[in-house]
Amino acid sequence: MNKIKLLDDTLINKIAAGEVIDRPSSVVKELVENSIDAQSTKIMIYIEGGGVKKIQVRDNGIGIEKNSISMAFKRHATSKISKNNDLFNINTLGFRGEALPSIGSISRVLIESSHNKRDGYSTNINYGKIDDIQPSSISTGTNIVITDLFTNVPARMKFLKTEKTELNLIYKYLKKVFISFPGIHFILNVNNKEIYNLIPVSLINRINEIFSDIKDNLIPISYSHSSFKISGYIGNLTTLKKSNSEQFLFVNNRSIKSISLNKTIMNCFQNLISRGEYPFYSIFIDIDPKEIDINVHPQKSEIKFKNEWVLIQNLSTAVKVALKNKIHVLPRYSNKYNYDSANNFQQSRLN
Ligand code: ADP
Ligand code: MG
């Protein structure tokens, strides 16, 4: 056996990138989340070639100080937590200090930033090698351009799907973030075509822009418990889909996966829907960060609740209360349906 030795930083970052950055959509996620954490009110996203050719995220956030730009590409360098206790009181989307070094190790990066609208600076990172800092004309926020993603990791490149599939995964992520932050102005441009220009609006109007004309089929949820708040919208039976692609759960504005919470919500629809039918929902749980542990998974999509049982019971009540008025649950029928037969059909489902 060879002698044991410490791996060099570039190799360590490449290994970490395998966990955090598995495809173009993860780059988009990490960059957009950094922009949100930087208190941006406007975020522009440009994608070319399914993200492999180019991913650019430009924001109007607080920016990065000149001396911190290179630092941001070092492993475990973060401005978001500093001491042990902070790990159990996370108020930002990022905190692990892994994204930028991971992205920097598997692509070419141009970063420009202006901290507090003062002078701007830029640098390039080529497959982990950071260039010197230069003055830049950027006057607000941060602009990051990623090109040649995965070109130095052929194994990863091989696993990528078609441009269309990679793009769909990017849309899938972005839809969640668009809903989760309706107060942020998002612009999405794909292959030089503007796909979304979403000005700040209320949650229901943002949902309506993403899922065309769904507004009249949404039932609001609003429920308070001493240690959390549940809000958002559930869809009536018009919103039923054959997949769960329009079911969203957010904890402190972070999109999460939770089999148990999803099951709780679906159980409330039990007598209304058949197997294989999925109503729309976009439910937000606001909870004291001390009551949860986000650090379960490198991509931070899973969460542990200190008191999951209490949350489950209250979530169930919140959804049931919203569904109680069955009139709202009934779908609106288009003219092609005969009202009576539609009504009978619904009645049989409601009994
Ligand atoms: P994390 O988000 O976990 O802290 P990242 O590697 O994603 O780690 O980013 C490292 C640091 O770079 C962040 O903590 C932040 O200080 C800074 N940073 C990254 N992107 C931006 C941005 N768009 N605006 C301002 N600061 C940023
Ligand atoms: Mg981050």
XYZ file of C-alpha atoms and ligand atoms in Angstrom:
379
model
C 0.000 0.000 0.000
C 1.081 3.572 -0.685
C 2.021 5.938 2.126
C -0.869 7.847 3.693
C -0.783 11.565 2.855
C -3.132 14.564 3.011
C -4.813 15.384 -0.306
C -4.147 18.810 -1.795
C -6.896 21.465 -1.646
C -7.895 21.271 -5.317
C -8.436 17.527 -5.075
C -10.366 17.887 -1.793
C -12.631 20.486 -3.443
C -13.188 18.240 -6.431
C -14.251 15.417 -4.118
C -16.590 17.764 -2.235
C -17.994 18.972 -5.552
C -19.144 15.416 -6.155
C -21.555 15.806 -3.232
C -22.630 19.436 -3.523
C -22.465 20.053 -7.274
C -23.778 17.044 -9.112
C -25.214 18.851 -12.150
C -25.823 22.350 -13.593
C -28.995 22.849 -11.531
C -26.946 22.557 -8.311
C -24.686 25.388 -9.511
C -27.754 27.536 -10.180
C -29.113 26.646 -6.740
C -25.913 27.531 -4.885
C -25.390 30.815 -6.744
C -29.000 31.973 -6.403
C -29.019 31.071 -2.710
C -25.850 33.106 -2.190
C -27.561 36.064 -3.879
C -30.590 35.676 -1.607
C -28.382 35.433 1.490
C -26.698 38.662 0.305
C -30.111 40.402 0.654
C -30.533 40.959 -3.059
C -33.845 42.375 -4.250
C -33.113 41.658 -7.908
C -31.458 38.499 -9.261
C -30.785 37.867 -12.942
C -30.012 34.339 -14.123
C -28.606 33.563 -17.580
C -28.311 29.967 -18.815
C -26.780 28.639 -22.020
C -26.452 25.073 -23.251
C -28.386 23.582 -20.328
C -25.920 25.260 -17.944
C -22.833 23.436 -19.188
C -21.899 26.236 -21.565
C -22.727 29.100 -19.229
C -24.444 29.909 -15.937
C -24.442 33.536 -14.886
C -26.042 34.980 -11.761
C -26.007 38.709 -11.221
C -27.447 40.319 -8.100
C -27.801 43.677 -6.384
C -26.906 42.371 -2.922
C -24.354 43.531 -0.367
C -21.388 42.272 -2.400
C -18.051 40.895 -1.224
C -15.140 42.968 0.097
C -12.002 43.091 -2.039
C -9.986 40.978 0.396
C -12.703 38.359 0.765
C -13.229 37.555 -2.914
C -10.426 34.962 -3.060
C -11.299 33.783 0.440
C -14.837 32.904 -0.707
C -13.287 30.200 -2.936
C -11.469 28.535 -0.054
C -13.024 25.464 1.492
C -15.149 26.063 4.624
C -14.845 29.826 4.186
C -18.177 31.424 5.058
C -19.470 34.719 6.434
C -22.662 33.055 7.631
C -21.630 31.144 10.757
C -18.606 31.517 12.984
C -19.103 29.583 16.207
C -20.408 26.216 17.295
C -23.789 27.490 18.475
C -24.474 29.189 15.131
C -24.833 25.746 13.580
C -28.038 25.280 15.540
C -29.412 28.730 14.728
C -29.151 29.023 10.957
C -30.937 31.979 9.398
C -29.372 31.787 5.938
C -29.710 29.330 3.049
C -25.953 28.657 2.978
C -23.567 28.060 5.871
C -21.180 25.252 4.927
C -18.753 27.335 2.855
C -18.533 24.570 0.275
C -20.305 25.812 -2.848
C -17.883 28.325 -4.349
C -14.710 26.227 -3.824
C -16.539 23.205 -5.248
C -17.776 25.124 -8.305
C -14.355 26.757 -8.710
C -12.620 23.378 -8.827
C -14.701 22.015 -11.731
C -15.176 25.021 -14.037
C -13.919 28.442 -15.081
C -15.332 31.244 -12.948
C -15.388 35.000 -13.385
C -16.463 36.834 -10.251
C -16.973 40.572 -9.956
C -18.276 42.233 -6.832
C -18.791 45.638 -5.324
C -19.155 45.707 -1.558
C -21.650 48.276 -0.268
C -21.664 49.962 -3.686
C -18.014 50.954 -3.308
C -15.260 50.139 -5.819
C -15.624 46.890 -7.672
C -13.094 44.057 -8.006
C -12.919 40.900 -10.062
C -10.938 37.715 -10.446
C -10.944 34.451 -12.391
C -10.762 30.930 -11.036
C -9.695 28.273 -13.512
C -10.250 24.717 -12.272
C -9.299 25.678 -8.720
C -6.500 28.124 -9.511
C -7.329 31.635 -8.313
C -5.908 34.624 -10.259
C -4.943 37.980 -8.730
C -7.671 40.493 -7.879
C -8.202 43.281 -10.439
C -10.264 46.474 -10.389
C -13.649 46.085 -12.128
C -16.349 48.445 -13.368
C -19.126 46.655 -11.412
C -20.812 49.175 -9.127
C -23.504 47.136 -7.336
C -23.741 43.589 -6.018
C -22.077 40.515 -7.411
C -21.831 38.974 -10.874
C -20.640 35.371 -11.245
C -20.159 33.686 -14.614
C -19.469 29.937 -14.780
C -18.286 28.396 -18.045
C -16.837 25.013 -19.031
C -18.613 23.256 -16.181
C -17.315 19.706 -15.539
C -14.880 19.856 -18.465
C -12.111 18.632 -16.137
C -14.336 15.879 -14.653
C -15.181 13.654 -17.650
C -16.861 11.065 -15.425
C -19.345 13.652 -14.187
C -19.873 15.050 -17.660
C -20.780 11.575 -18.871
C -23.632 11.362 -16.385
C -25.275 14.567 -17.555
C -28.511 14.162 -19.504
C -29.590 16.093 -22.612
C -29.609 19.895 -22.595
C -33.417 19.801 -22.333
C -33.379 17.529 -19.271
C -30.699 19.581 -17.499
C -32.686 22.717 -18.276
C -35.846 21.161 -16.878
C -34.007 20.406 -13.638
C -32.922 24.040 -13.493
C -36.552 25.155 -14.012
C -37.672 22.697 -11.366
C -35.352 24.287 -8.812
C -36.041 27.862 -9.898
C -39.810 27.459 -9.658
C -39.376 26.634 -5.980
C -37.188 29.642 -5.329
C -39.500 31.959 -7.317
C -42.427 30.880 -5.117
C -40.422 30.977 -1.947
C -39.260 34.582 -2.451
C -42.112 36.466 -4.177
C -40.645 39.753 -2.902
C -37.515 39.328 -5.066
C -37.417 40.464 -8.702
C -36.150 37.476 -10.744
C -35.200 37.515 -14.398
C -34.435 34.241 -16.167
C -32.851 34.267 -19.595
C -32.224 30.966 -21.407
C -30.145 30.800 -24.616
C -30.534 34.598 -24.995
C -34.314 34.501 -24.622
C -36.141 35.985 -21.621
C -38.263 33.240 -20.037
C -39.346 34.975 -16.825
C -39.362 38.558 -15.645
C -41.017 38.304 -12.250
C -41.467 41.600 -10.457
C -42.045 41.550 -6.666
C -45.652 40.552 -5.879
C -47.731 38.760 -3.239
C -47.309 34.991 -2.871
C -50.610 34.170 -4.582
C -49.782 36.342 -7.585
C -46.291 34.832 -7.877
C -47.793 31.303 -7.783
C -50.296 32.401 -10.421
C -47.496 33.600 -12.708
C -45.590 30.340 -12.437
C -48.617 28.020 -12.681
C -50.824 29.922 -15.120
C -54.305 30.824 -13.898
C -54.255 28.672 -10.791
C -55.276 31.537 -8.505
C -59.027 30.790 -8.339
C -58.324 27.190 -7.388
C -56.202 27.885 -4.327
C -57.298 27.674 -0.722
C -55.284 29.722 1.789
C -53.779 28.161 4.893
C -53.010 30.213 7.935
C -52.303 28.577 11.268
C -50.308 29.589 14.304
C -48.804 27.458 17.032
C -46.666 28.744 19.896
C -43.422 27.616 18.219
C -44.242 27.728 14.493
C -46.501 29.253 11.857
C -47.998 27.411 8.887
C -49.126 29.398 5.849
C -49.441 29.172 2.065
C -51.963 27.606 -0.294
C -53.400 24.219 -1.139
C -55.066 23.545 -4.456
C -58.658 22.378 -4.918
C -59.419 19.283 -6.980
C -58.982 21.155 -10.264
C -55.271 21.233 -9.522
C -54.904 17.445 -9.379
C -51.911 16.148 -11.307
C -50.624 12.665 -12.076
C -47.296 13.472 -10.394
C -46.193 15.352 -7.302
C -44.340 17.990 -9.335
C -46.539 20.788 -8.001
C -46.219 20.057 -4.301
C -43.886 22.358 -2.406
C -42.889 22.469 1.210
C -40.725 25.230 2.647
C -39.218 25.489 6.096
C -37.989 29.000 6.847
C -38.169 29.636 3.086
C -35.932 26.686 2.267
C -37.462 24.056 -0.018
C -37.281 20.708 1.755
C -38.185 17.089 1.164
C -40.051 15.346 3.941
C -41.818 12.046 3.461
C -43.636 12.351 6.785
C -44.893 15.920 6.255
C -45.923 15.145 2.694
C -47.829 12.101 3.907
C -49.532 14.229 6.550
C -50.749 16.683 3.906
C -51.833 13.965 1.480
C -53.728 12.139 4.239
C -55.933 15.211 4.678
C -57.103 14.758 1.077
C -57.713 11.056 1.666
C -61.411 10.852 0.848
C -61.238 13.420 -1.914
C -58.637 11.992 -4.244
C -57.721 8.654 -5.738
C -54.385 6.900 -5.704
C -51.962 8.515 -8.115
C -53.590 11.964 -7.915
C -51.685 14.877 -6.440
C -53.166 18.264 -5.544
C -51.085 21.444 -5.747
C -49.703 22.722 -2.482
C -47.210 25.319 -1.487
C -46.926 25.278 2.267
C -44.582 27.402 4.349
C -43.536 26.469 7.879
C -41.856 29.251 9.832
C -40.112 27.847 12.862
C -37.437 28.925 15.319
C -34.134 27.758 13.701
C -33.180 26.266 17.090
C -36.044 23.770 16.652
C -34.556 22.245 13.499
C -31.301 20.724 12.225
C -30.537 21.512 8.588
C -27.073 20.017 8.618
C -28.301 16.516 7.764
C -27.454 16.469 4.069
C -24.802 18.318 1.969
C -27.503 19.740 -0.300
C -29.531 20.816 2.729
C -32.789 19.470 1.333
C -33.570 17.348 4.358
C -34.280 18.603 7.831
C -34.644 17.159 11.311
C -37.318 18.620 13.566
C -36.813 18.461 17.319
C -40.507 17.970 17.773
C -41.799 16.464 14.564
C -44.834 14.834 16.096
C -46.285 18.157 17.311
C -45.632 19.702 13.911
C -47.318 16.805 12.107
C -50.446 17.038 14.265
C -50.735 20.774 13.763
C -50.001 20.594 10.037
C -52.782 18.056 9.708
C -55.196 20.352 11.548
C -54.111 23.354 9.448
C -54.782 21.558 6.159
C -58.030 20.002 7.388
C -59.349 23.385 8.543
C -58.582 24.820 5.110
C -60.282 21.911 3.370
C -63.308 21.974 5.650
C -65.294 24.206 3.385
C -65.774 21.618 0.662
C -67.368 24.149 -1.692
C -63.912 25.639 -2.181
C -62.477 22.221 -2.839
C -64.814 21.521 -5.742
C -63.200 22.173 -9.086
C -64.503 24.757 -11.477
C -65.776 22.953 -14.525
C -65.308 24.150 -18.032
C -68.329 24.236 -20.384
C -67.519 20.920 -21.962
C -68.625 19.133 -18.774
C -72.237 18.593 -17.978
C -72.690 20.222 -14.574
C -74.893 17.439 -13.129
C -72.630 14.595 -14.055
C -69.668 16.564 -12.790
C -71.536 17.235 -9.589
C -72.451 13.567 -9.118
C -68.896 12.584 -9.791
C -67.670 15.033 -7.152
C -70.376 14.033 -4.705
C -69.292 10.403 -4.910
C -65.741 11.482 -4.156
C -66.791 13.606 -1.203
C -68.954 10.952 0.446
P -21.795 29.618 2.110
O -22.925 30.153 1.288
O -22.108 28.290 2.715
O -21.272 30.594 3.109
P -20.321 29.660 -0.387
O -19.112 28.899 -0.817
O -21.548 29.505 -1.183
O -20.559 29.283 1.129
O -19.941 31.202 -0.346
C -18.834 31.631 0.440
C -19.014 33.064 0.907
O -18.929 33.950 -0.231
C -20.366 33.372 1.529
O -20.367 33.054 2.919
C -20.486 34.876 1.289
O -19.818 35.616 2.279
C -19.749 35.087 -0.022
N -20.664 35.184 -1.179
C -20.901 34.233 -2.116
N -21.777 34.666 -3.046
C -22.110 35.925 -2.707
C -22.974 36.939 -3.273
N -23.680 36.710 -4.376
N -23.053 38.131 -2.635
C -22.333 38.370 -1.516
N -21.516 37.466 -0.931
C -21.396 36.267 -1.504
Mg -23.574 29.366 -0.470
